[in-house]
Structures are given as C-alpha cells and as structure tokens.
Amino acid sequence: MVTIQEAFSILKNNLPEPKVQKISLSKAKKHILAEDLIAPISMPPFRQSAMDGFALALHEGLEYEIVGEIKAGDTHQVALKAGQAVKIFTGAPVPDSATAVMQIEKATVSGNILTLEEHPNQEQNIRPVGEQNLKGDLALKKGTLLNAACIGFLAGLGFTEVNVFQKPKIGILVTGNELVQPGLPLEFGKIYESNSIMLDIALQEAFYDNNTIYRVNDDFENTKNKIAEALAENDVILISGGISVGDYDFVATALEALAVETLFYKVKQKPGKPLFAGKLKDKMIFALPGNPAASLTCLYVYVLPTLHMLSGRALEYGQTVPKKLTHDFTVSNARNQFLKAHIVDNEVTVLTHQNSSMLNTFSVSNGLMYVEDGGYQLAKGTAVEVYVI
Amino acid sequence: MVTIQEAFSILKNNLPEPKVQKISLSKAKKHILAEDLIAPISMPPFRQSAMDGFALALHEGLEYEIVGEIKAGDTHQVALKAGQAVKIFTGAPVPDSATAVMQIEKATVSGNILTLEEHPNQEQNIRPVGEQNLKGDLALKKGTLLNAACIGFLAGLGFTEVNVFQKPKIGILVTGNELVQPGLPLEFGKIYESNSIMLDIALQEAFYDNNTIYRVNDDFENTKNKIAEALAENDVILISGGISVGDYDFVATALEALAVETLFYKVKQKPGKPLFAGKLKDKMIFALPGNPAASLTCLYVYVLPTLHMLSGRALEYGQTVPKKLTHDFTVSNARNQFLKAHIVDNEVTVLTHQNSSMLNTFSVSNGLMYVEDGGYQLAKGTAVEVYVI
C-alpha cells in the first residue's frame, strides 16, 4: 500500500518518453507540438488592403483619376502615376505604386473621377507585409497545445502537417463473470457491464479516441492471452475489474506471467484502494477498481494525467484548484478521500451517494474534493482542494 | 447595425425547436437527454457482498460450518441453516438465508470450520437491493448533459439507447477568390485558406463533429447553388468570408435569391462588425467575417451558444464570468470589444495582436474580455467580464 503522493511520484518516475509522429493538420487537434515551427511566409505576404475603397498614388489634390480595379485574389500589378487611383477591395494586393487606401465611404465617384473628403495619410488602410509575422519568425513553439486558433494560424502559413507527440492508443479490458452486456436479460446474481463504455466515453471527453475494448473470460489462459493481445496493440492498458486476492481473479497471476513490473498495488485512498499500476517496457498498465465510481475517480486522478504527459503535456499529478466549501462537512475516514462534488464559480458542494459503487451523483459532479484522512470538521467557507473534472 | 444585446435577443427569439433523436448510448456523449429515464431495475438488483469473506446464517457462537462458496456471477442460491457459512466474493449474491458477511481478514479457517474474531452485525457488508436506486426511480431527468458517469450509470441499468436532442449538422462554406489551399504554391495576391479548418476544429473541440466543408467559386450561380446544397444537407450554415457590399461578393444576393430571411446584418462590435445572421424555415445561417480572429470570435460568442441551444442545452447568450485585470488597460473604441485574453484562476490579462486578421495570440487565449465602447481607463484589479473559450 502506498500513499497518494507516493503513487504520483512512482508514476512520474516511470513514465515512458512521449513519441513523435507526423500528422495532418486536420487531425492535429488537442495534440502537443513536438517541434518549433518557423513561418515559411510573411503574413500578410503582400501589402493588403484593409478596406473596400481606392488605392492611391498620392498627390497634392483631392481629385484622382480612376484607372482600374483590383479584387481580392487578383494577381496583377498596376503601375499608378501620382494622381491616379484604382478601385480596390478588402484583402486585395495594394500596387507598389500606391501609398494609401481611402475607404469607399469617404470618397465620391463621378465617371472616372474620384473626389476624396480628406487627404489620406501615408500607408493608411494598408496592412504592411508581415504585420502579423515575418517569414522566418517563430510561428509556434514546441510544447504548444494545438487548438483551433493554432491550427488556423498554421494553415494560414501554408502548413499541411506537423510533428506532434503521439496520443496513446488505449486498450480497455473488462473482467468479471458477473457481467452481462446491457440489452440482454439479467439473471439473478449478474449485473450489467457498464465500466467499459464509461471509461471509453471519459477518455473521448478528454480527446483520447483511439480506444479498443477487450472482454475477458474469467480463466487464466484467456485472461493472460487477452492482456498480451491488448499490450501488443496499445500503449496503455486499463483493466476494469481490478486485482483482488480472490481465488477466481486471474489478473494478478496473468500480469506476473507476462512479466509486468508492479509499480504499486493498493493506494491509501477512498475510493480506489485496490488500484494497481504496472509497466512492461514502454507500456503502462492500470488495473482499476470494479466499482464504477472508484474506477472513474482513478481515471480522473491517475490515468488522465498519465495520458496527458505521455502526449507531451507539461503537467504534474495532483493538480487541484482551491475552492470554498458551501457547507459544514465532517471528515471521518482512515484514508484520504476523493469526494464527488459540484463546483460553481469559486465554491464547492459535496454531493450525496459517495459509495464507490454509485455513479448517480457522479453524473452531476464536475469536481472531486480531496480531503486528508482523520476525524475532523470542515466549516462552511473553508478553502479545500478540488480536482476539476 | 444592431447592438450585441439586440443580436443575442434576435437569435434567441428565432431559434428553431431542438429535434429529438434515438441514439445508441455509445454515441450519446455530450448530448442532452430528451426524456425522463425511469430505472428498469434496482441497483444492486440483489443483495450483494461488499467484501471477500463469508456469508453467515447467524447464530450465538463464533464458529460456523463452511458449506460452499459463491463467486461473483454465480446464479445459484444456497439455503443456509443457522451456524452455516459460505465463502463469498465481492459482488456475489448473498443467499437469502444469510444475514451478514464477515470480511476474510477477520476470520480463520480450519478445514470446513470458520472461526470469527467478533460477532457480526445484522446485514454487515451486504449492499441491500436498491442501495443506489430502486426499480421505478427517476434515473436521469430530461435536460441532463450526458457525460461519462451518466452513460456508465445508464449502461449499468441496462439501457442501450436513449432519446436525446439531436446535435446540428453544420455546413461550412468558404468563399473568396484570394484563397489557395495550404500545400499549394502561393501566387502574389493570394493567401492560404485557413478559416474552414479553424472553424471545423473549433466545432470539434466543442463536440460538434458532423461538419461538411463546401468550397465556393466567386460567381453568383455557384454561390447560390452551393448555399442551397449546404442548406439542404445541414441544420446550420456558416459562410466564411462574410457579406460585403463589394461588387464581387455574391453571398448577399444568393441568400436573397434563396429567400433567406435576414435576422441581422452588422453588429456594433470589434472584431466582427460584418456578422450576418439569417434563417430559412428551421435552418440558421451565419456569415462570419473573413478575418480569422474575427471569425473565431463570432463563432465563440454567437455560433457555439446557438448550437448548444439547438442541442437542447438550457443557457443564454452572453454568459461571461467576472475576472480581475492583471494590469491597467486603456479602452479607446467606438464599438464594444471582445479582446483576446488569458485567464489564470481569477485573473485575466489582455494579449497583444488584437487585430482581427491575427490569429497568433488567439492560439494562447482561453478567454475573450468584453469591454464597452468609449475612451476610458480600466485600472489593474478592476472586475471585467470574460467569455471563457
């Protein structure tokens, strides 16, 4: 049995190195950039009109001769002499010979004669080359989490693929002879298997979509073979149903037979005491408790941070935010606890139904309040640590 | 031109009714439940052992005769007489004839004789039928956002599909002759098209995955036909490139030809002034500004809340959170502004590069700070409104 802090530290010290993969920009969402990216072009790449109006070769007067037009996307240059203008549209290239753009609202046109209301300033309404970035600038640095704006920014610079840290492939193994698939009749003594879909969806909510579910019969050979298959096909294995000392639990013996190294088994926490973590070369194995709420708690506290770090994110285990309790709360437990809770703004409320088998209040939780072991009173307004989920 | 508040109110008054769809539980992530769900079974459905140990037909003494065993998943009943015990495993059904379970750690076994350390309490270590919920209880109510815990909870009750509010199918139309696909050479006067991938990814980050991109040539017939096609195939249309009064912009005339009703055109805001919203029967149409940062701002402020409400979420437009400025800031604008900003805990910092064409600082933004028009000073520490993105 280890403490929560020991478990965090053991995991941190045993994390495999993130792997790098070249990926299409359209698939790069929520990946971490694995390289510094240098802008291959300036943005804008040419002097660009910021308005619909007229590009002007400036002279003394307010009248100009209109000699043509340039639409956005036009690729031709126009050589203007002083006193000449072209009609121009937002986003269109301003001719080298023009030194200002007057917006259409401040000009009147009569035939090919343009009359301005006022003298324009030099370079007015012209976005200079490289206003956003110059060719050769650092566009995005290694370690950046690629969101929609990043991906749009890179596409605008002409990138189509980038090197990112690979997201782990995850195998979810389900064990337990008491489990029946939802939709089938439920015999006495059986319950519906719900952990695999719950874990899969929780992973998808965190943008881990490459998950495979394996169903294991409770005998040694099948357990061992399915774990071996899942290890071969994935980077991280979640075994649902956990490890127990029970005579009919073959997970522990199968892991041993497969030479999986135990990182820790049992954590002094509630829920989730039977949590197991192991390692085989660069593969991580977690055996999560069978009780759904305990399983989900361990996923949020241990597995998701592991997946994030394997995906190249710079973060730590045990990242909580301080919130204020909305009510008095009595702690009475020999283990540190994660309590299903609801956060609103800066406050947190502990929910009912904390039993590790119970999911119903987890469905309205957006946080897990962490409290140290012991018997003591937390008064309304006390600052507590909360894992945001 | 309408104000931001007018735009919100016009949209709210014109939202089509959310549609209901039956969906597999495995696809129901981040959908809103469209029905009250009644538990078809009690959970647990039978008296369940909470421990590995012995189920006991209680008597006076501390010694019991072991007459068998019950594993999790076993479906047989065992009739115990007072003084008899069966070995039992966590999750297994406790025989009707047993009234307590003693955990294995507090018992010693010699042959078929079990000796307890202490007298058990009635029903000790037995989860009663319906401890979590009884058959017929309200399991989840209409309006619940289905997260991993909800889906696990419903699977545990045997559900395989549920009625949810349908998420909108979204068509993204890209217009603009100046646009070149990333990966191709960039001629003078052209820029890379980046808004479609940016909008698609931003929608995916909010769990809208059913998006189709349509590329439009800048001529009237093609613009009209592509908009008609996108309207036929989707619930919401986002036109990137916006509407302008430009002689070569066919979006406005195409929308008119298709009898799209204008809800508003132009909003007194920066960025995003040229935002258009329209409606055709139960389809919503947004024309977003062509400048990437303006486009993304309008997506976060107007489009995502619209999609959420169409998907059955109970919320309002303009939902901000109060944050404290980390620095002095001078406001100087005739329009209300959304400023790219970075939130840390309870504080917010305005970022550089606020120009509507610039995405680079948007890539590190997690909020949009909202400030009213005018010329005035906001001191460090002032409470401001921020849209969290």
PDB file of C-alpha atoms in Angstrom, chain A residues 34-137:
ATOM      1  CA  ALA A  34       6.825  18.390 -30.911  1.00  0.00           C
ATOM      2  CA  GLU A  35       8.883  20.945 -32.850  1.00  0.00           C
ATOM      3  CA  ASP A  36       9.425  24.681 -33.140  1.00  0.00           C
ATOM      4  CA  LEU A  37       7.669  25.834 -36.312  1.00  0.00           C
ATOM      5  CA  ILE A  38       9.220  28.637 -38.340  1.00  0.00           C
ATOM      6  CA  ALA A  39       6.930  30.731 -40.541  1.00  0.00           C
ATOM      7  CA  PRO A  40       7.648  29.877 -44.201  1.00  0.00           C
ATOM      8  CA  ILE A  41       5.952  33.089 -45.379  1.00  0.00           C
ATOM      9  CA  SER A  42       5.197  36.562 -44.058  1.00  0.00           C
ATOM     10  CA  MET A  43       1.594  37.282 -43.135  1.00  0.00           C
ATOM     11  CA  PRO A  44       0.207  39.084 -44.931  1.00  0.00           C
ATOM     12  CA  PRO A  45       2.558  38.056 -47.741  1.00  0.00           C
ATOM     13  CA  PHE A  46       1.881  41.303 -49.648  1.00  0.00           C
ATOM     14  CA  ARG A  47       0.648  44.800 -48.828  1.00  0.00           C
ATOM     15  CA  GLN A  48      -3.025  44.139 -48.337  1.00  0.00           C
ATOM     16  CA  SER A  49      -5.977  46.496 -48.462  1.00  0.00           C
ATOM     17  CA  ALA A  50      -7.812  46.587 -45.126  1.00  0.00           C
ATOM     18  CA  MET A  51     -10.869  48.254 -46.680  1.00  0.00           C
ATOM     19  CA  ASP A  52     -13.078  48.425 -49.739  1.00  0.00           C
ATOM     20  CA  GLY A  53     -12.052  51.702 -51.330  1.00  0.00           C
ATOM     21  CA  PHE A  54      -9.405  53.211 -53.577  1.00  0.00           C
ATOM     22  CA  ALA A  55      -5.635  52.661 -53.684  1.00  0.00           C
ATOM     23  CA  LEU A  56      -3.967  55.985 -54.396  1.00  0.00           C
ATOM     24  CA  ALA A  57      -0.688  57.219 -55.829  1.00  0.00           C
ATOM     25  CA  LEU A  58      -0.743  60.338 -53.635  1.00  0.00           C
ATOM     26  CA  HIS A  59      -0.503  63.868 -54.982  1.00  0.00           C
ATOM     27  CA  GLU A  60      -1.403  67.363 -53.778  1.00  0.00           C
ATOM     28  CA  GLY A  61      -5.043  67.458 -54.827  1.00  0.00           C
ATOM     29  CA  LEU A  62      -8.192  65.651 -53.596  1.00  0.00           C
ATOM     30  CA  GLU A  63      -9.152  64.525 -57.115  1.00  0.00           C
ATOM     31  CA  TYR A  64      -7.791  61.298 -58.629  1.00  0.00           C
ATOM     32  CA  GLU A  65      -8.201  59.572 -61.961  1.00  0.00           C
ATOM     33  CA  ILE A  66      -9.569  56.010 -61.585  1.00  0.00           C
ATOM     34  CA  VAL A  67      -7.621  53.758 -63.945  1.00  0.00           C
ATOM     35  CA  GLY A  68      -8.779  50.256 -62.968  1.00  0.00           C
ATOM     36  CA  GLU A  69      -9.707  47.933 -60.163  1.00  0.00           C
ATOM     37  CA  ILE A  70      -8.129  45.171 -58.094  1.00  0.00           C
ATOM     38  CA  LYS A  71     -10.243  42.494 -56.468  1.00  0.00           C
ATOM     39  CA  ALA A  72      -9.180  40.194 -53.657  1.00  0.00           C
ATOM     40  CA  GLY A  73      -7.307  37.370 -55.339  1.00  0.00           C
ATOM     41  CA  ASP A  74      -6.195  39.416 -58.339  1.00  0.00           C
ATOM     42  CA  THR A  75      -2.577  38.715 -59.130  1.00  0.00           C
ATOM     43  CA  HIS A  76      -1.718  41.621 -61.410  1.00  0.00           C
ATOM     44  CA  GLN A  77       0.238  44.740 -60.508  1.00  0.00           C
ATOM     45  CA  VAL A  78      -0.907  48.162 -61.658  1.00  0.00           C
ATOM     46  CA  ALA A  79       1.622  50.952 -62.149  1.00  0.00           C
ATOM     47  CA  LEU A  80      -0.018  54.177 -60.961  1.00  0.00           C
ATOM     48  CA  LYS A  81       1.288  57.647 -61.616  1.00  0.00           C
ATOM     49  CA  ALA A  82       0.816  60.351 -58.976  1.00  0.00           C
ATOM     50  CA  GLY A  83      -2.848  61.406 -59.033  1.00  0.00           C
ATOM     51  CA  GLN A  84      -4.100  58.024 -60.227  1.00  0.00           C
ATOM     52  CA  ALA A  85      -6.225  55.529 -58.255  1.00  0.00           C
ATOM     53  CA  VAL A  86      -7.562  52.008 -58.596  1.00  0.00           C
ATOM     54  CA  LYS A  87     -10.715  50.736 -57.022  1.00  0.00           C
ATOM     55  CA  ILE A  88      -9.659  48.076 -54.501  1.00  0.00           C
ATOM     56  CA  PHE A  89     -11.384  45.515 -52.315  1.00  0.00           C
ATOM     57  CA  THR A  90     -10.631  44.264 -48.792  1.00  0.00           C
ATOM     58  CA  GLY A  91      -7.854  41.690 -48.887  1.00  0.00           C
ATOM     59  CA  ALA A  92      -6.641  42.671 -52.360  1.00  0.00           C
ATOM     60  CA  PRO A  93      -2.964  43.421 -53.046  1.00  0.00           C
ATOM     61  CA  VAL A  94      -2.158  47.132 -52.991  1.00  0.00           C
ATOM     62  CA  PRO A  95       0.001  48.120 -56.002  1.00  0.00           C
ATOM     63  CA  ASP A  96       3.606  49.004 -55.130  1.00  0.00           C
ATOM     64  CA  SER A  97       2.942  52.394 -56.677  1.00  0.00           C
ATOM     65  CA  ALA A  98       0.090  53.159 -54.254  1.00  0.00           C
ATOM     66  CA  THR A  99       0.849  54.568 -50.802  1.00  0.00           C
ATOM     67  CA  ALA A 100      -2.603  54.843 -49.246  1.00  0.00           C
ATOM     68  CA  VAL A 101      -6.104  53.359 -49.434  1.00  0.00           C
ATOM     69  CA  MET A 102      -9.123  55.600 -48.881  1.00  0.00           C
ATOM     70  CA  GLN A 103     -12.243  53.773 -47.694  1.00  0.00           C
ATOM     71  CA  ILE A 104     -15.188  53.930 -50.097  1.00  0.00           C
ATOM     72  CA  GLU A 105     -17.381  55.823 -47.594  1.00  0.00           C
ATOM     73  CA  LYS A 106     -15.052  58.861 -47.702  1.00  0.00           C
ATOM     74  CA  ALA A 107     -14.962  59.287 -51.456  1.00  0.00           C
ATOM     75  CA  THR A 108     -17.331  60.201 -54.256  1.00  0.00           C
ATOM     76  CA  VAL A 109     -17.061  58.947 -57.800  1.00  0.00           C
ATOM     77  CA  SER A 110     -18.185  60.686 -60.958  1.00  0.00           C
ATOM     78  CA  GLY A 111     -17.255  58.819 -64.104  1.00  0.00           C
ATOM     79  CA  ASN A 112     -13.577  58.077 -63.769  1.00  0.00           C
ATOM     80  CA  ILE A 113     -13.013  60.981 -61.359  1.00  0.00           C
ATOM     81  CA  LEU A 114     -12.628  60.233 -57.668  1.00  0.00           C
ATOM     82  CA  THR A 115     -13.012  63.051 -55.122  1.00  0.00           C
ATOM     83  CA  LEU A 116     -11.812  62.493 -51.561  1.00  0.00           C
ATOM     84  CA  GLU A 117     -13.258  64.184 -48.467  1.00  0.00           C
ATOM     85  CA  GLU A 118      -9.844  64.486 -46.849  1.00  0.00           C
ATOM     86  CA  HIS A 119      -6.168  63.935 -47.519  1.00  0.00           C
ATOM     87  CA  PRO A 120      -5.136  60.378 -46.690  1.00  0.00           C
ATOM     88  CA  ASN A 121      -2.160  59.546 -44.513  1.00  0.00           C
ATOM     89  CA  GLN A 122       0.781  57.572 -45.894  1.00  0.00           C
ATOM     90  CA  GLU A 123       0.054  53.810 -45.798  1.00  0.00           C
ATOM     91  CA  GLN A 124      -3.450  54.423 -44.426  1.00  0.00           C
ATOM     92  CA  ASN A 125      -5.668  51.272 -44.564  1.00  0.00           C
ATOM     93  CA  ILE A 126      -2.780  49.182 -45.866  1.00  0.00           C
ATOM     94  CA  ARG A 127      -1.709  46.139 -43.883  1.00  0.00           C
ATOM     95  CA  PRO A 128       2.075  46.002 -44.306  1.00  0.00           C
ATOM     96  CA  VAL A 129       3.831  42.792 -45.334  1.00  0.00           C
ATOM     97  CA  GLY A 130       4.484  40.735 -42.204  1.00  0.00           C
ATOM     98  CA  GLU A 131       2.139  42.752 -39.966  1.00  0.00           C
ATOM     99  CA  GLN A 132       1.247  39.501 -38.162  1.00  0.00           C
ATOM    100  CA  ASN A 133       4.537  37.699 -38.677  1.00  0.00           C
ATOM    101  CA  LEU A 134       7.578  37.793 -40.933  1.00  0.00           C
ATOM    102  CA  LYS A 135       8.947  34.854 -42.886  1.00  0.00           C
ATOM    103  CA  GLY A 136      11.460  33.136 -40.581  1.00  0.00           C
ATOM    104  CA  ASP A 137       9.711  34.178 -37.347  1.00  0.00           C
TER     105      ASP A 137
END
